[in-house]
Each structure stands twice: as structure tokens, then as C-alpha cells.
Tab-separated table of C-alpha atoms in Angstrom:
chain	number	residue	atom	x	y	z
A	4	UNK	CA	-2.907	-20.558	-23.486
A	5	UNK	CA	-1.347	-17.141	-22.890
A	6	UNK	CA	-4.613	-15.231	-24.743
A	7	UNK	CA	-7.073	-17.283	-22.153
A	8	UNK	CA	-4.404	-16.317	-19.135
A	9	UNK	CA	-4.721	-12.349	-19.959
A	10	UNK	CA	-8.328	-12.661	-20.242
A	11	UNK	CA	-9.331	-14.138	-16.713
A	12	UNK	CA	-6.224	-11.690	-15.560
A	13	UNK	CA	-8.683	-9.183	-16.535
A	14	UNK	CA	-11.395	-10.513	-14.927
A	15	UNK	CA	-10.158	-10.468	-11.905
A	16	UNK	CA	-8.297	-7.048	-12.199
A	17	UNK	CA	-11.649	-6.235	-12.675
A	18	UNK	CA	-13.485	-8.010	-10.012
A	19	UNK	CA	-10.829	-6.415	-7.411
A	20	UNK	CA	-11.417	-2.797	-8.498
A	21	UNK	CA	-15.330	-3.393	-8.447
A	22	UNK	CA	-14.339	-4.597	-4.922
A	23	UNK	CA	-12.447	-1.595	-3.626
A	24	UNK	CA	-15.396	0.744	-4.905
A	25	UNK	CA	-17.530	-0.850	-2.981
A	26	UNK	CA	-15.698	-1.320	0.251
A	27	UNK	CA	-15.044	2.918	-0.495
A	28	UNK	CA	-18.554	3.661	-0.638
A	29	UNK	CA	-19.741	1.663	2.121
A	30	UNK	CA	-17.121	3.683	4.092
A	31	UNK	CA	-18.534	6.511	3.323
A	32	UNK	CA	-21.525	5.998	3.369
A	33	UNK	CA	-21.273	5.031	6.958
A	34	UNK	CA	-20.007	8.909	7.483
A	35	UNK	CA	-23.178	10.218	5.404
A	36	UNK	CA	-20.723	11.041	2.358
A	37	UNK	CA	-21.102	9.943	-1.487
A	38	UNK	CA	-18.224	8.406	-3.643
A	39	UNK	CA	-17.390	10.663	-6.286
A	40	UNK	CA	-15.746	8.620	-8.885
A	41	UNK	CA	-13.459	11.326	-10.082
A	42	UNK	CA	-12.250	11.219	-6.390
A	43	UNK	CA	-10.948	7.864	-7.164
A	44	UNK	CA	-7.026	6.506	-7.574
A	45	UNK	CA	-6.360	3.470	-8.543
A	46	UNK	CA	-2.965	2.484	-7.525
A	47	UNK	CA	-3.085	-1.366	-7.963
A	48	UNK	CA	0.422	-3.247	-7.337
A	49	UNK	CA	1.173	-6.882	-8.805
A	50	UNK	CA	-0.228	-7.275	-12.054
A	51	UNK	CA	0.346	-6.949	-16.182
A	52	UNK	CA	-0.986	-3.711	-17.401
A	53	UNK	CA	-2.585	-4.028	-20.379
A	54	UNK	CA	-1.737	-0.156	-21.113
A	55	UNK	CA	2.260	-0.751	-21.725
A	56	UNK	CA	2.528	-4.546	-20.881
A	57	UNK	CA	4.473	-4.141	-17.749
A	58	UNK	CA	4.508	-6.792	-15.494
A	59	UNK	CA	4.081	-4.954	-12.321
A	60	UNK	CA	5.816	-7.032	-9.346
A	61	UNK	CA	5.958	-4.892	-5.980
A	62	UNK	CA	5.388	-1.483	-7.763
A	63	UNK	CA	2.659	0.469	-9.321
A	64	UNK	CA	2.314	2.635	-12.616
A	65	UNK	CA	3.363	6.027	-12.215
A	66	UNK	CA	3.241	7.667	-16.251
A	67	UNK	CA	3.066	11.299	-16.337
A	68	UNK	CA	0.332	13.046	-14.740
A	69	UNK	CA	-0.846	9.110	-13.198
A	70	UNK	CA	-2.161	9.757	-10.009
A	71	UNK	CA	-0.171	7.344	-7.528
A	72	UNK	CA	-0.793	6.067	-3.213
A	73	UNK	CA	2.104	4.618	-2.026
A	74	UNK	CA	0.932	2.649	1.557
A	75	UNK	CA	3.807	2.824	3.741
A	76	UNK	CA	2.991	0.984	7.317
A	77	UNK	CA	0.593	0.633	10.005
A	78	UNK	CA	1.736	4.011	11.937
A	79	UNK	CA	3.282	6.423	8.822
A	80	UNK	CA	0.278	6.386	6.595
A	81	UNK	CA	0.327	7.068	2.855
A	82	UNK	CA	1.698	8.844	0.393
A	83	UNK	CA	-0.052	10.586	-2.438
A	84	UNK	CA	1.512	11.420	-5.470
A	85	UNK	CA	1.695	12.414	-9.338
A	86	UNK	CA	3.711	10.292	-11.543
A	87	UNK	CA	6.409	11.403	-13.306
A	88	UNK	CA	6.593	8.842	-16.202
A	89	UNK	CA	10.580	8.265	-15.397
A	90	UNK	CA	11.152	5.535	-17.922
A	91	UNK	CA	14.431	4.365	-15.928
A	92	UNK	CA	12.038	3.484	-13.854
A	93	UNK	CA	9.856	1.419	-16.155
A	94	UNK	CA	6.914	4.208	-15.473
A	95	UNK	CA	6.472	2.765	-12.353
A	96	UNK	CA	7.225	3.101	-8.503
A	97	UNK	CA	6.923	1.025	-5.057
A	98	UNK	CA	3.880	-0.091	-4.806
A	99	UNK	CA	4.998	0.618	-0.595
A	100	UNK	CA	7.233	1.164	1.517
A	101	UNK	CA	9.228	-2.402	1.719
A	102	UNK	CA	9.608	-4.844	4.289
A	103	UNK	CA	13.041	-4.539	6.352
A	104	UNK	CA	11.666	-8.067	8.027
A	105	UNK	CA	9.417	-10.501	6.461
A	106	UNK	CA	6.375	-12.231	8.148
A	107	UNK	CA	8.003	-15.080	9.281
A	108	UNK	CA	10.684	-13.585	10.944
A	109	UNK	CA	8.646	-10.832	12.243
A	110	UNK	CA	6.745	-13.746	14.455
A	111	UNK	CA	10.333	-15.773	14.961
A	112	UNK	CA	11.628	-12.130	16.615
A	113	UNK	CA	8.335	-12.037	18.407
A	114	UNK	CA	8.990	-15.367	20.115
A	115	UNK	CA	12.465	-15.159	20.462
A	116	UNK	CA	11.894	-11.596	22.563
A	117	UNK	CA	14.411	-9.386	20.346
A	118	UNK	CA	11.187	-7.353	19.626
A	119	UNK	CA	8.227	-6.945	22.007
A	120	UNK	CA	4.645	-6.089	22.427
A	121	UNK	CA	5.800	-3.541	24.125
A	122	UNK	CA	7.603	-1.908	21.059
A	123	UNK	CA	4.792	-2.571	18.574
A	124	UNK	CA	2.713	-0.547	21.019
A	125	UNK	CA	5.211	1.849	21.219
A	126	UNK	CA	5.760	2.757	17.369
A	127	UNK	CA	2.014	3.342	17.192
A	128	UNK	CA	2.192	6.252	19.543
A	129	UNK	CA	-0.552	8.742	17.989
A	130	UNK	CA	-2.586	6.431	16.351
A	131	UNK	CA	-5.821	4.692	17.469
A	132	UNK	CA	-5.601	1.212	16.996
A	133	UNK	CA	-7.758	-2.212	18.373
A	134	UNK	CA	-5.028	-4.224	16.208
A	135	UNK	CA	-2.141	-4.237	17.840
A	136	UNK	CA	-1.386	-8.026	18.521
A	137	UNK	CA	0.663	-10.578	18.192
A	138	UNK	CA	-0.972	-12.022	15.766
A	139	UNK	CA	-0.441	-8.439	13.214
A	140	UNK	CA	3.062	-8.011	14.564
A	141	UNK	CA	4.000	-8.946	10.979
A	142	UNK	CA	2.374	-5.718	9.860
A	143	UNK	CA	4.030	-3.873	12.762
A	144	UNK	CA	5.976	-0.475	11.646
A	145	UNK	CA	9.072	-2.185	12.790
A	146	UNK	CA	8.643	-4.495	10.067
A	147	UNK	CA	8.922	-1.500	7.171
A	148	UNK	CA	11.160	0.967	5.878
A	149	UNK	CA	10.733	4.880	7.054
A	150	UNK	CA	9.068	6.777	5.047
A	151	UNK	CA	12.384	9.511	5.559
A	152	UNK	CA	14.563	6.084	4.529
A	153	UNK	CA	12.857	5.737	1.135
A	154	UNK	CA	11.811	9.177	-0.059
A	155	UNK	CA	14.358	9.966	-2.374
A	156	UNK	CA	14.454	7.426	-4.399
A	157	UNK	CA	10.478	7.460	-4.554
A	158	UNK	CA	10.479	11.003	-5.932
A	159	UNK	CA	12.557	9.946	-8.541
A	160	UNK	CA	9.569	8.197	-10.159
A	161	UNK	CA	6.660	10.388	-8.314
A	162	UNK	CA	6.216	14.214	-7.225
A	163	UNK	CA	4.650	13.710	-3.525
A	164	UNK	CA	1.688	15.819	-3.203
A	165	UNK	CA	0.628	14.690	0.458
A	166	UNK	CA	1.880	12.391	3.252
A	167	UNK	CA	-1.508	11.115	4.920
A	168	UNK	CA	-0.877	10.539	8.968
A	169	UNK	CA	-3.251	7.911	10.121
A	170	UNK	CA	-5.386	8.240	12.871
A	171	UNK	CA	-6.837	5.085	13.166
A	172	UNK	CA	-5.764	1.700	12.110
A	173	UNK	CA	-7.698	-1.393	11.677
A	174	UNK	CA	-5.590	-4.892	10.364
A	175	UNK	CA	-7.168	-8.034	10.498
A	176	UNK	CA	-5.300	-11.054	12.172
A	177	UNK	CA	-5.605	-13.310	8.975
């Protein structure tokens, strides 16, 4: 039952991180650079940590000294950070920024014309992008809370260390 649940949980925790090393280092590789592991965060969201048996829905661990990314959307970037182990908080924080519009509606307001191509295009002013479609206007930045909307109750749980602009931005369609 629950023992054999945990232990292909693992697994697959496992699996995924394996995963994002290697997408990492084939990134930059491409750039002539080596993945240092010490380099690494892992800031995994949706899960049950084995380390304090948290289920983590929609948020990430962020124990003292943890270092934390917090993805917020398409055109805002990320936020790096060092958590602060705020048990009020269940040592944790928001694994993102948080939808203002889900996925669905995001294509219903598409259709119905109260938001446009034109606007997605718009709120990616300053960032290279081949993605912006109707087909990712789900992942649009209208679809997310601000960054300036959601900072103060992130540094509750996190000291921010960096806010990473994007320059470019690649989303697949599916």
C-alpha cells in the first residue's frame, strides 16, 4: 500500500531530477560550459518530501539556508532566493507566481476577444520569443500575478537574492 506508493514516489522524484541535470548540461554544453553540480538548486514543487513529510502542493521547501527559484511568468523571469525556514509557513513557499486566469479561460478570453494577440505580444516587450501564440496564450504574462503583486508575502518565507529578467523565452504549444 502506502510503503509501495512512497517508494515509486521516489523513483520518479528521482527520475525527474536525473532529467533536469541532463536537460542543464546539454544547455550548456551547447554554450561550451560544464555543469558544476554545486551550481545546482533544486526547487521541485508538488511532491512529499521525505526530509519533513510535507506534502508539497503548489509550493516548494524553503528551510533555513535552502536555496529556493521561484518561476514567475513568461516575461518577469525568476526569482532566486534563500529560505528562511518560517514554520508558519510550513518551511515552504510558492512554488511561482500564481495564476490570476487558468488555462481554460485563458483560451475562452482568447476567443471571446477580451484579450488579444496583440496584448500577449505586447507584455513580452524586451524579451525574445518564437512562442508567442495562441496556442501558449495560457502561459501568457497576463495569465500570472506580478512579481511587485506577490513579493511581500514571498519574503516572508524567502530572502530574495536575485530577480532573473529573461531574455529569451521558449514554451512549447503542448
Amino acid at each position: 500500500g502506502g510503503r509501495e506508493y512512497l517508494k515509486w514516489l521516489r523513483i520518479a522524484q528521482e527520475f525527474a531530477m536525473m532529467n533536469r541535470f541532463i536537460i542543464a548540461d546539454r544547455i550548456l554544453s551547447f554554450f561550451g560550459k560544464r555543469l558544476e553540480e554545486e551550481s545546482l538548486v533544486e526547487s521541485v514543487h508538488n511532491y512529499i518530501s521525505e526530509r519533513d513529510g510535507i506534502v508539497r502542493k503548489g509550493a516548494i521547501s524553503a528551510h533555513i539556508g535552502e536555496r529556493v527559484v521561484i518561476p514567475l511568468s513568461m516575461a518577469s523571469g525568476v526569482v532566486l532566493g534563500i529560505g528562511k525556514g518560517n514554520p508558519s509557513f510550513n518551511y515552504s513557499a510558492p512554488h511561482g507566481a500564481g495564476r490570476l486566469f487558468g488555462r481554460r479561460e485563458m483560451k475562452r478570453k482568447l476567443k471571446e476577444g477580451t484579450i488579444t494577440m496583440g496584448s500577449f505580444r505586447k507584455s513580452m516587450e524586451g524579451v525574445f520569443s518564437t512562442s508567442v501564440s495562441s496556442e501558449t496564450i495560457d502561459e501568457s504574462p497576463m495569465a500570472y500575478r506580478r512579481w511587485e503583486d506577490i513579493s511581500g508575502e514571498v519574503e516572508e518565507s524567502v530572502e530574495i537574492t536575485a530577480l532573473l529578467r529573461p531574455v529569451y523565452n521558449l514554451k512549447s504549444p503542448e
